[in-house]
XYZ file of C-alpha atoms in Angstrom:
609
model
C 3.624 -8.434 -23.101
C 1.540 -5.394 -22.106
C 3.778 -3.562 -19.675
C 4.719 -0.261 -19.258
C 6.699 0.965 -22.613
C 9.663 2.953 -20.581
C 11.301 3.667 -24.021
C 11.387 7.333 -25.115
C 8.519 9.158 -26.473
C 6.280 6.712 -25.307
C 4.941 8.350 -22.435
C 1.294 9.012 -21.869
C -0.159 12.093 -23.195
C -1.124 14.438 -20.545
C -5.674 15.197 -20.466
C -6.672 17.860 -22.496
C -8.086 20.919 -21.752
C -12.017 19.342 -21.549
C -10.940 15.784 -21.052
C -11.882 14.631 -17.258
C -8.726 14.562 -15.345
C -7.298 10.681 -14.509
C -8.480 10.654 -10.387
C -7.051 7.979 -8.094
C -5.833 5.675 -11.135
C -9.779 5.209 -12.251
C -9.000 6.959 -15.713
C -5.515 5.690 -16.903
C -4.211 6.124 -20.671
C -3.096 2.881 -22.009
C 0.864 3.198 -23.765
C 1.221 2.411 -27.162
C 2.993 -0.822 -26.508
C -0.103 -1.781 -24.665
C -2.291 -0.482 -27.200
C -0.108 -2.823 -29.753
C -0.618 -5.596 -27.547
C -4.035 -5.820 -27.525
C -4.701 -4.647 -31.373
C -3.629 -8.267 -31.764
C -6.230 -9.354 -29.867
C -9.435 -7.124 -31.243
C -10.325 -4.934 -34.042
C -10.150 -1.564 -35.223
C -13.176 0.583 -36.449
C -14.444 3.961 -37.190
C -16.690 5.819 -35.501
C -19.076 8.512 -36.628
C -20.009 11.188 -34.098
C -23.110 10.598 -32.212
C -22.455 6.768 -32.482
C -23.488 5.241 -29.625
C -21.025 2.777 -27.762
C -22.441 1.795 -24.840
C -26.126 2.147 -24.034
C -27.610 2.046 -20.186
C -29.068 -0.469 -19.319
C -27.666 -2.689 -22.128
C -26.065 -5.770 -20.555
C -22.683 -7.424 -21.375
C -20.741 -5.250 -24.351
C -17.153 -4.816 -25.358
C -13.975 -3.398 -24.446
C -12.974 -0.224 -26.185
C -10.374 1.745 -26.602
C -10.160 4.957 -28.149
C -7.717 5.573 -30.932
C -9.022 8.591 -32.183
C -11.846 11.208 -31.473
C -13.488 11.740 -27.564
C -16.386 9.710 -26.337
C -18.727 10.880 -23.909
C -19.811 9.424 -20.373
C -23.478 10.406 -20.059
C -26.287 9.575 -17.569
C -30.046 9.591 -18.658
C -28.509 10.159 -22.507
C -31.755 11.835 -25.240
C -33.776 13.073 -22.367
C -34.088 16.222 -20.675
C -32.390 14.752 -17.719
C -29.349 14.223 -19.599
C -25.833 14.830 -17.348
C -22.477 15.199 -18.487
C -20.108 12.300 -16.154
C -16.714 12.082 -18.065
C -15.022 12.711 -21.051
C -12.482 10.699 -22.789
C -9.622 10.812 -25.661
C -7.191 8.894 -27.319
C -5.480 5.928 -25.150
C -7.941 5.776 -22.657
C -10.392 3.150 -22.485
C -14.430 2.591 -21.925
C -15.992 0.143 -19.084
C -16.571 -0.028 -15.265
C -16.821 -3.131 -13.034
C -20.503 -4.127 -14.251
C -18.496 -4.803 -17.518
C -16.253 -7.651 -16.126
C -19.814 -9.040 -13.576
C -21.799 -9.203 -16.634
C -24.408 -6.032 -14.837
C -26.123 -3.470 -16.859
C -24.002 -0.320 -17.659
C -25.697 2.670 -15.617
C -24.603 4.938 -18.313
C -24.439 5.448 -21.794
C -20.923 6.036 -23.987
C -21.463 7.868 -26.971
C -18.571 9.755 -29.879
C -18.340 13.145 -29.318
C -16.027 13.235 -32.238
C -15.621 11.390 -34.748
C -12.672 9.109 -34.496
C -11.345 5.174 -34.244
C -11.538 2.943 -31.629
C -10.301 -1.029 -30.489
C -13.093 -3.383 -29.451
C -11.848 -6.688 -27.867
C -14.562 -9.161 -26.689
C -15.128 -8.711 -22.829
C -14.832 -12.403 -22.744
C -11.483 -12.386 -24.280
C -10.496 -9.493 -22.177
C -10.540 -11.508 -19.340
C -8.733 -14.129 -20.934
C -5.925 -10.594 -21.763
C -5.997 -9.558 -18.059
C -5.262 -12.773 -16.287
C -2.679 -13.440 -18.497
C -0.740 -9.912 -18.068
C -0.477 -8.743 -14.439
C 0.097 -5.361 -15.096
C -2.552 -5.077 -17.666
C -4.891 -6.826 -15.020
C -3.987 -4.537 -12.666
C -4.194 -1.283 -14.214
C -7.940 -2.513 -15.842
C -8.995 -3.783 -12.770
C -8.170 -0.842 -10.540
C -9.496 1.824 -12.974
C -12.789 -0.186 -12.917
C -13.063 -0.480 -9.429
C -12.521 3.282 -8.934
C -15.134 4.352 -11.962
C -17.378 2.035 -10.025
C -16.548 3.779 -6.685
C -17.286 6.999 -8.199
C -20.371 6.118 -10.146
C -21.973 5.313 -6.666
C -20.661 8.434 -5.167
C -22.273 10.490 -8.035
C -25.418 8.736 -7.358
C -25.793 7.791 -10.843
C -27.918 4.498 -12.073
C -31.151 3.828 -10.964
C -33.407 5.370 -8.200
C -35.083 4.265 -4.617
C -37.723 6.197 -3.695
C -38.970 5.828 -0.305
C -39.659 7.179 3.378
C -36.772 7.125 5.959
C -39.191 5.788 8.801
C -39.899 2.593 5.504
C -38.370 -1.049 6.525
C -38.486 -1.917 2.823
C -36.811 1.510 1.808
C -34.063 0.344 4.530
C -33.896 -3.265 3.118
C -33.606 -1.252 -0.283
C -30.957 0.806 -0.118
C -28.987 -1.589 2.208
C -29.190 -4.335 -0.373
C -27.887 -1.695 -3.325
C -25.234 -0.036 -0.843
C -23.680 -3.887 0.061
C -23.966 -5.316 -3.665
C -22.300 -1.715 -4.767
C -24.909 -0.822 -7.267
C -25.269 2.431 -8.437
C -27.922 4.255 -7.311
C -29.596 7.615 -5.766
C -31.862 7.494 -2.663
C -34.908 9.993 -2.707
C -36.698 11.056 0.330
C -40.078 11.000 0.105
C -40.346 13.237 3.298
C -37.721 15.962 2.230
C -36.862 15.831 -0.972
C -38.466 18.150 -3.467
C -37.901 15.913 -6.386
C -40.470 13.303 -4.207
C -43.497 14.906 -5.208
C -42.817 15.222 -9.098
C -41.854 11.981 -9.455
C -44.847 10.255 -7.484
C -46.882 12.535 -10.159
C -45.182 11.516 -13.315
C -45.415 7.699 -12.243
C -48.988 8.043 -10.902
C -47.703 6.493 -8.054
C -49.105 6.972 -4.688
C -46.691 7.777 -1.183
C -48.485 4.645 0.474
C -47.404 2.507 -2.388
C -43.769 3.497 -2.225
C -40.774 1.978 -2.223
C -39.962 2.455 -5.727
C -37.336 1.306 -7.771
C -37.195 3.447 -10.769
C -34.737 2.822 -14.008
C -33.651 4.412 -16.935
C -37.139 6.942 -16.881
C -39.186 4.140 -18.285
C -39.265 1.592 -15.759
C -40.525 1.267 -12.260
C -41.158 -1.936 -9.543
C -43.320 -0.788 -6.713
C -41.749 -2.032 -3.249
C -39.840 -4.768 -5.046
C -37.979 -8.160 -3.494
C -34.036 -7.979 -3.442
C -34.352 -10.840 -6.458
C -36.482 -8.394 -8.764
C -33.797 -5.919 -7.887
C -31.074 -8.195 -8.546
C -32.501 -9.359 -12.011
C -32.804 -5.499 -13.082
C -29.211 -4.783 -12.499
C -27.888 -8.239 -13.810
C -26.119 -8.791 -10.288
C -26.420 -12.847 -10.522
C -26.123 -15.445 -12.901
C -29.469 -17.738 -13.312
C -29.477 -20.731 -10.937
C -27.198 -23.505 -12.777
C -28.924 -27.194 -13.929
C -27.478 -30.295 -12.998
C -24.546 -30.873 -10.146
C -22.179 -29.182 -8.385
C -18.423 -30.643 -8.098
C -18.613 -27.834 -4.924
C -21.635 -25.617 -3.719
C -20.401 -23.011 -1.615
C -23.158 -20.972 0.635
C -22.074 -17.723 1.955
C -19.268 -15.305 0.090
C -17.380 -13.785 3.033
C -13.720 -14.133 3.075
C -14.057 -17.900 3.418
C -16.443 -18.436 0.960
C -14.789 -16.359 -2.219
C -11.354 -18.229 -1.228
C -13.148 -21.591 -1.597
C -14.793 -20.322 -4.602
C -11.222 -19.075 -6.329
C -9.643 -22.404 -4.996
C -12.360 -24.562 -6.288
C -12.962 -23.147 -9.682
C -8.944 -22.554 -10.706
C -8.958 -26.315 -9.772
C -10.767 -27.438 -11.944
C -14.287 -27.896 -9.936
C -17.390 -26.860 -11.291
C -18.337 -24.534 -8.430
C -21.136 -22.224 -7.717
C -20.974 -19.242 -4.908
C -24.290 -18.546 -3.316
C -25.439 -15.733 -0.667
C -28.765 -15.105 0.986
C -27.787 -11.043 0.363
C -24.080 -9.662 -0.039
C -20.706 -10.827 -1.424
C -18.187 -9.687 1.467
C -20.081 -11.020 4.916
C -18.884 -9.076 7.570
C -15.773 -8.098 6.801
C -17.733 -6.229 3.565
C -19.389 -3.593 5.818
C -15.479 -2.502 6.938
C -14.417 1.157 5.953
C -10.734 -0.182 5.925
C -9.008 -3.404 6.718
C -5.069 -2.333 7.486
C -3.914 -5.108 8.751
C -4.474 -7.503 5.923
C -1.226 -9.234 4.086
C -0.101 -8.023 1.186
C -2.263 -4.246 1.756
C -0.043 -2.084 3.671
C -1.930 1.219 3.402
C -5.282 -1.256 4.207
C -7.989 -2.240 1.838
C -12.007 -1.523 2.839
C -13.819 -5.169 2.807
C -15.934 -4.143 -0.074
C -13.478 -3.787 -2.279
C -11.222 -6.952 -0.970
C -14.745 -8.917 -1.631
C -14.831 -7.349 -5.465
C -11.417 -8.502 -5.744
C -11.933 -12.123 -4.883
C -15.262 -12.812 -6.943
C -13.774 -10.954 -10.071
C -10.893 -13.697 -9.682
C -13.182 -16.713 -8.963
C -15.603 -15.737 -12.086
C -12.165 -15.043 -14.126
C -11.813 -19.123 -13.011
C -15.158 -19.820 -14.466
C -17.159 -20.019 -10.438
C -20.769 -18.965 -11.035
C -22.228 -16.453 -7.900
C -26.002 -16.192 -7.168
C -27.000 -13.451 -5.394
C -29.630 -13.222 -3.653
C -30.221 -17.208 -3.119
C -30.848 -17.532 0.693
C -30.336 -21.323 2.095
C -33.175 -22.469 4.168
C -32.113 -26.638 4.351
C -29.143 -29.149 3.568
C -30.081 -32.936 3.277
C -28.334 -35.593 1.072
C -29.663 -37.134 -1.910
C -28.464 -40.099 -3.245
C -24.655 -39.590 -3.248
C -25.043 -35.918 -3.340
C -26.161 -32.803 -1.033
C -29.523 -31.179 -1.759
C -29.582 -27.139 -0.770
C -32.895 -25.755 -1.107
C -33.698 -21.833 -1.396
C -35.944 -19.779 -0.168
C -37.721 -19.275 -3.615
C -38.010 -22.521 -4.095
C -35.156 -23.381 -6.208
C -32.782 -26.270 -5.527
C -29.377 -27.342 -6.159
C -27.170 -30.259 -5.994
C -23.617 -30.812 -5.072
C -21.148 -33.398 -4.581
C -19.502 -31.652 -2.412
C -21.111 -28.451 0.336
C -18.804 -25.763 2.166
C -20.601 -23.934 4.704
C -18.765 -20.556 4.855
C -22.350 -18.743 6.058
C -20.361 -16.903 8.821
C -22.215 -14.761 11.712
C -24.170 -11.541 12.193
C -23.617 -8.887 14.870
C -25.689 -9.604 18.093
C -28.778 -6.980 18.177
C -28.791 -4.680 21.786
C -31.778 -5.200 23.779
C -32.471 -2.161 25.611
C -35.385 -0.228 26.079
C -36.561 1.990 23.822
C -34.452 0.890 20.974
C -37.368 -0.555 18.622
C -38.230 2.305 16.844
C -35.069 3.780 15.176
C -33.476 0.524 14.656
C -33.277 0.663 10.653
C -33.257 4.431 10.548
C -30.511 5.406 12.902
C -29.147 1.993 15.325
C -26.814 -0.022 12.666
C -24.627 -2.947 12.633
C -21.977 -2.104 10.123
C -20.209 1.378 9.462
C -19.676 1.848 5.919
C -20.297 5.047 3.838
C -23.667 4.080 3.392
C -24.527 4.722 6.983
C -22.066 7.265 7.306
C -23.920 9.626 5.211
C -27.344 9.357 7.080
C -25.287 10.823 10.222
C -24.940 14.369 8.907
C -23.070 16.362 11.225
C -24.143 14.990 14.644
C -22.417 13.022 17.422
C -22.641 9.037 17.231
C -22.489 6.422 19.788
C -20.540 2.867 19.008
C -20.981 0.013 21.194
C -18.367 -2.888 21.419
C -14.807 -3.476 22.754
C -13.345 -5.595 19.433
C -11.670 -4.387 15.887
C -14.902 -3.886 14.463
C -15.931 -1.155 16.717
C -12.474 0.543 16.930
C -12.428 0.760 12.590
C -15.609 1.905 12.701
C -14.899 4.349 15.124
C -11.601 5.890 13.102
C -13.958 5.549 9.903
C -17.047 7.783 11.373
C -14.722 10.192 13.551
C -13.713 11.850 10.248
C -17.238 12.332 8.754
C -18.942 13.334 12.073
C -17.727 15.963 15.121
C -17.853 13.607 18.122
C -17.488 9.520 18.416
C -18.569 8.136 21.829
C -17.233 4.643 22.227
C -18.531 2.007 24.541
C -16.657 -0.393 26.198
C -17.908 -2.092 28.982
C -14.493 -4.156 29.807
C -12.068 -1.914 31.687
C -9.393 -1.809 28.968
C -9.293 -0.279 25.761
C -6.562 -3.294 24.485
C -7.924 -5.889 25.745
C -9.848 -6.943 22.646
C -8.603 -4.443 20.255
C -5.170 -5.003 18.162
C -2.984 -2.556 18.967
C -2.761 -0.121 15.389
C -5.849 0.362 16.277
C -5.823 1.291 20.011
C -2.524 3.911 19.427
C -4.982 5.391 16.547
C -8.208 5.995 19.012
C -6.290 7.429 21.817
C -4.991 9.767 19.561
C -7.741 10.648 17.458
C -9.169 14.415 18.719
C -12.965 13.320 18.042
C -12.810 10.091 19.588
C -14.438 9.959 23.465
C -13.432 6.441 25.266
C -15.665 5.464 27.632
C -14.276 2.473 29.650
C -16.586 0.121 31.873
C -19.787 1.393 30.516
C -23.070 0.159 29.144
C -26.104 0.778 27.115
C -29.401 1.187 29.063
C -31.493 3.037 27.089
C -32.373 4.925 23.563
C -34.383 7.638 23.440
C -36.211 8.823 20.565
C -38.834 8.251 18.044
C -38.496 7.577 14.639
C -34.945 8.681 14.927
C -32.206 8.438 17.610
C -31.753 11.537 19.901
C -29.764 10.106 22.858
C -28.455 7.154 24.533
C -28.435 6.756 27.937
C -25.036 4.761 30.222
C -23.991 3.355 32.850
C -20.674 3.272 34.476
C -20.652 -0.714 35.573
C -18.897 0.310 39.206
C -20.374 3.243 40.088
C -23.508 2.819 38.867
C -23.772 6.398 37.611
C -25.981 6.884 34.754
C -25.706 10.146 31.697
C -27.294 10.552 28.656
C -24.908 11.292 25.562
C -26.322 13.080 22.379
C -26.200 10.988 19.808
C -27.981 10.887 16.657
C -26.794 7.739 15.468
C -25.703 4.005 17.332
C -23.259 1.693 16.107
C -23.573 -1.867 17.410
C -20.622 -4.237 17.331
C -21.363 -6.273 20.486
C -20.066 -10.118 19.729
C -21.790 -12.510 16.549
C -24.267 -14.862 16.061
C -23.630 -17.589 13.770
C -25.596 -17.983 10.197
C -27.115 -21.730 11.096
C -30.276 -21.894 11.745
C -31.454 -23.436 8.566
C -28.722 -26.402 9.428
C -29.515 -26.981 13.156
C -31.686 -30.254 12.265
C -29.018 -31.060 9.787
C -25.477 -31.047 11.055
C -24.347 -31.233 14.624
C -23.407 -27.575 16.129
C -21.890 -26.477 19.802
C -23.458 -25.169 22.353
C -23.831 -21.498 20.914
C -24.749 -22.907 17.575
C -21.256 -22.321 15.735
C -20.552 -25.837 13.238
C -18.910 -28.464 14.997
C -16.020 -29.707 12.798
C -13.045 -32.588 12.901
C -12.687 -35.080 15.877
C -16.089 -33.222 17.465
C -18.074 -33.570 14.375
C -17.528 -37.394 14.072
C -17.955 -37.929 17.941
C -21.840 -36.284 17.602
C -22.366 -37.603 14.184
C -25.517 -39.751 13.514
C -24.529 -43.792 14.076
C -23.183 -45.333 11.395
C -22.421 -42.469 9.098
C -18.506 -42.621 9.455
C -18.473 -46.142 9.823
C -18.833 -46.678 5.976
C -16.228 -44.234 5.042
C -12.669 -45.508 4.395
C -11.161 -42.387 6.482
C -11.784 -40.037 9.283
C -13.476 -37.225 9.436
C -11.658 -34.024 8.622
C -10.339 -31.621 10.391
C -12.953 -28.668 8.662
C -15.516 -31.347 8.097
C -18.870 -31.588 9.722
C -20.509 -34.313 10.946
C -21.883 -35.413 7.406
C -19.367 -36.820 5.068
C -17.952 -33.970 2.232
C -19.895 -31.080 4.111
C -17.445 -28.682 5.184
C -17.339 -25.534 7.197
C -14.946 -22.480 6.947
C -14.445 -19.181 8.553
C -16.736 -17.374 11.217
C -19.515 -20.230 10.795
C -17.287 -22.731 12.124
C -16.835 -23.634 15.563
C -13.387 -22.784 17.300
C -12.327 -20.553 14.141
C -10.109 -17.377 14.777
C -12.246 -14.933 13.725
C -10.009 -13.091 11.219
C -10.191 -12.408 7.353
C -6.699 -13.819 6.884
C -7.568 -16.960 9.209
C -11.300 -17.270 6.689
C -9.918 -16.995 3.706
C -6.943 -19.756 4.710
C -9.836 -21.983 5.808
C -11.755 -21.699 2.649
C -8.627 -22.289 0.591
C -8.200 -25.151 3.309
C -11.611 -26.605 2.780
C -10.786 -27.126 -0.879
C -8.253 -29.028 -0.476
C -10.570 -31.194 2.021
C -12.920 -30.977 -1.177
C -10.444 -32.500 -3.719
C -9.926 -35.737 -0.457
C -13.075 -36.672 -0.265
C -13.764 -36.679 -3.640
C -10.596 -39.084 -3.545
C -12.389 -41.519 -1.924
C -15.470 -43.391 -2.120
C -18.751 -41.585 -1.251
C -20.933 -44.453 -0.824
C -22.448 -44.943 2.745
C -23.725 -41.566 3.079
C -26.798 -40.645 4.964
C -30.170 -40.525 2.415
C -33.017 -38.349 3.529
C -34.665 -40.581 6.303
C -31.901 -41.652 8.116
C -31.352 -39.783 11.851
C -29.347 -36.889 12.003
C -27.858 -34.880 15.075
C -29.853 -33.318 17.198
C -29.578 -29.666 17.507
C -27.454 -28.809 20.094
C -29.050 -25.793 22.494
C -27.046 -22.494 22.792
C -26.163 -21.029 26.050
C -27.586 -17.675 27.340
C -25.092 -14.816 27.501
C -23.367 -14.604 30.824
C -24.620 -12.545 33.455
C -27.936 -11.884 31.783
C -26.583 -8.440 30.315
C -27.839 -7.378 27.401
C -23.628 -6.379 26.049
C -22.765 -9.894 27.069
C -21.972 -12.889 25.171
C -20.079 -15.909 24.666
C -18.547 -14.653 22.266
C -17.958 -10.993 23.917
C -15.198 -12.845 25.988
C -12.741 -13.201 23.824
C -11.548 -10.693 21.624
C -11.150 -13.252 18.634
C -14.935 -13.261 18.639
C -15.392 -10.164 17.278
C -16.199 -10.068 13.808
C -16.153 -7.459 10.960
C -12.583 -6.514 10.191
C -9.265 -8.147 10.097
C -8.788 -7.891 13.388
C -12.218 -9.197 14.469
């Protein structure tokens, strides 16, 4: 076993003098029964100073340890950009989270001194980790903090691009949500702009650029190209799918962890993000089994490190744009053409904030209106007042999570209580919280500004009083919109286009589809036989992580009872589907309201949602 050697003399060996210091767990020194442990598992070597270990932008690698000597952590390593990130000695080990995903490394690992290290196959590493939980544990950790702190040192590659750019936006927001490494350069204030447009001999109206390693540049390029660069997703698989799962929120990465430690030869796919929703919250602290909270990006790392560790592939980006069967199976088609098959489909695709419509709004939207608060957006607030807008959990974390990186929070509530769709940690935490300004019964009715928020103007609902608040920034968190439109000629959906599931499904399926089967229809089933539907996407879900990933983990079992039975009888291509079902306007006409405003378990985002 590699646990913790609590025999004398065997504890860790405090940093040296130069050796970076071990921060938040991210730089732990293995103990020698560890270290014996997994010498049976790799081999020993010397190395010569200079040697290079691990090269940036090399893809896939080893697992070292160091048994002797100090390796460097460099960025930009035989150029005159060269930076110093870490330093290492004996009993520590090399590797970040790209390591385990199968990325690039975004720096390169190089002897300082000459000395010894253990390399162990990443491949069988993963094999080590899920075997010993405390090994697991302290690896995993250690590589989710390097990789916290490699994006807060701005390291890997560069976006270069105006503020006031919707591709710069769609940019950074892709790297920021995937949690790639990366530096954003302003092509209207920063001085580093100009030099770099000259040395590329690119112009500022061909910008955004993507530029890696000093050697290689994409001008304005998709999320895909991005993707491909970094190694973020495995190539599309041939042949079928035991389980296809589209979307990897909560929902999705349980049904992908449930599927693939079954046995099922599953495949995760997502138009843009693993995490959904719940990804773009600072801290989740009501979730079971994280008592001092968890943020949803790092909950979603969690879950798609176990479901590869099971063997589940993940594509991302691979955006879904139809669902059809085909012969026996499910066809899912992509929006770059690619296709897939599956036996089986879960539908875990779950919803996107509602945008505001007020006037004036337009312009800054994608510059300074948002609809998540995570430390990406946080940072383009400097030291000005923000404005959030929504009554539910989502608005009251991101509230707590900006009011200690900015002076004021105004937040927006048009219902007259502050509880009535907010848990209750959270409510004792706002009304307590010095920079956080509660304003009850109160609407949005217009943004002011350019390019760039200045103000937003209110409206008391009863009094009809109206004030403009100084605000450079607007958080929107006003009810969700589910992720179906690609499926509304395919599967039979409520009223507000949420996936009808169970006893409803059947009762609006096309004729004759459950007739043939030699069971009902499920209770997360749609109305097309071994096409499920888990967390936010589905209708009458409670819109909580805990409740998405239970139905995911749910929908697997579903999986393994329809695969059970027979699957002939289902629908080919020609045969009549559901009709879509129309959605109902927001009550009242307002442009806060919403079905799904109404009920606090409609609010998506956190745990609470």
């Amino acid at each position: 076993m590699a646990g913790e050697d609590r025999s004398p003399g065997t504890a860790p060996r405090a940093a040296a003098p130069d050796e970076t210091p071990d921060l938040y767990g991210a730089y732990p020194r293995l103990t020698p029964k560890q270290i014996r442990f997994l010498s049976g598992h790799g081999t020993r070597r010397p190395v010569a100073a200079g040697e290079v270990l691990i090269r940036e932008g090399d893809r896939g690698g080893d697992f070292y340890v160091i048994l002797g000597g100090s390796v460097a952590i460099t960025e930009y390593y035989g150029t005159s950009d060269e930076r110093l990130l870490r330093l290492h000695r004996q009993g520590r080990f090399l590797g970040e989270l790209g390591l385990l995903q199968g990325q690039v490394a975004f720096y390169t690992a190089h002897a300082r001194e000459a000395g010894e290290v253990l390399v162990i196959p990443v491949d069988r590493l993963r094999v080590l980790v899920a075997r010993d939980p405390v090994l697991g544990n302290l690896v995993l950790r250690a590589y989710l903090g390097r990789r916290t702190m490699l994006v807060g040192a701005g390291a890997g590659f560069r976006i270069l691009g105006s503020r006031y750019s919707s591709d710069t936006r769609r940019l950074r927001e892709f790297a920021a949500r995937n949690w790639l490494p990366h530096r954003w350069i302003d092509l209207e204030t920063d001085a580093e702009a100009e030099a770099l447009l000259r040395r590329f001999s690119v112009a500022p109206e061909e910008t955004p650029i993507v530029i890696w390693r000093e050697e290689q540049v994409l001008r304005n390029p998709g999320n895909a190209e991005l993707a491909r660069l970094i190694g973020l997703s495995t190539p599309a698989a041939d042949g079928d799918h035991d389980l296809l799962i589209v979307g990897s929120g909560p929902a999705g990465i349980a049904a992908a962890v449930y599927g693939s430690s079954d046995g099922l030869a599953t495949t995760l796919v997502d138009a843009f993000a693993t995490g959904g929703q719940a990804g773009t919250s600072s801290l989740i602290e009501n979730y079971l089994g994280f008592p001092s909270g968890i943020s949803g990006s790092e909950l979603a790392e969690r879950g798609v490190l176990q479901a590869r560790k099971f063997g589940a592939r993940v594509r991302i980006p691979a955006e879904a744009t139809s669902l059809e069967p085909d012969g026996g199976h499910y066809r899912v088609t992509f929006a770059d053409g690619t296709e897939a098959l599956g036996r089986t489909v879960v539908l875990a695709t779950g919803a996107h904030y509602r945008r505001l419509d007020v006037p004036g709004i337009a312009r800054p939207e994608g510059t300074s209106v948002f609809y998540a608060a995570t430390v990406y957006e946080a940072r383009q607030c400097g030291a000005d007042p923000v404005a959030v807008v929504g009554g539910g959990n989502s608005a009251g974390q991101a509230s707590l999570f900006l009011a200690e990186r900015v002076p004021r929070v105004h937040l927006l509530i048009r219902g007259a209580s502050l509880g009535a769709g907010m848990s209750r940690y959270l409510v004792d935490q706002i009304e307590r919280h010095p920079r956080v300004n509660v304003a009850l019964d109160t609407e949005v009715r217009e943004v002011r500004g350019d390019d760039t928020l200045r103000s937003v103007v209110v409206e008391h609902i009863r009094t009809k009083e109206r004030r403009a608040l100084d605000a450079c920034s607007l958080f929107v968190f006003i009810g969700a919109e589910p992720c179906t439109d690609w499926l509304s000629d395919a599967l039979a959906l409520d009223d507000e286009g949420f996936v009808l599931t169970g006893a409803e499904a059947e009762a609006r399926a096309a004729p004759g589809v459950w007739e043939s089967q030699s069971r009902g229809c499920l209770r997360l089933e749609t109305s097309l036989p071994g096409v499920f539907a888990a967390g936010d996407v589905r209708s009458g879900s409670v819109k909580r992580v805990a409740s998405a990933a239970g139905e995911g983990a749910m929908a697997v079992h579903h999986v393994h009872d329809h695969l059970g039975h027979t699957t002939a009888g289902l629908p080919g291509p020609g045969d009549d589907l559901p009709a879509p079902s129309g959605r109902s306007a927001a009550p009242g006409g307002d442009p806060h309201a919403s079905a799904t405003d109404a009920h606090p378990l409609h609010m998506t985002g956190g745990e609470g949602r």
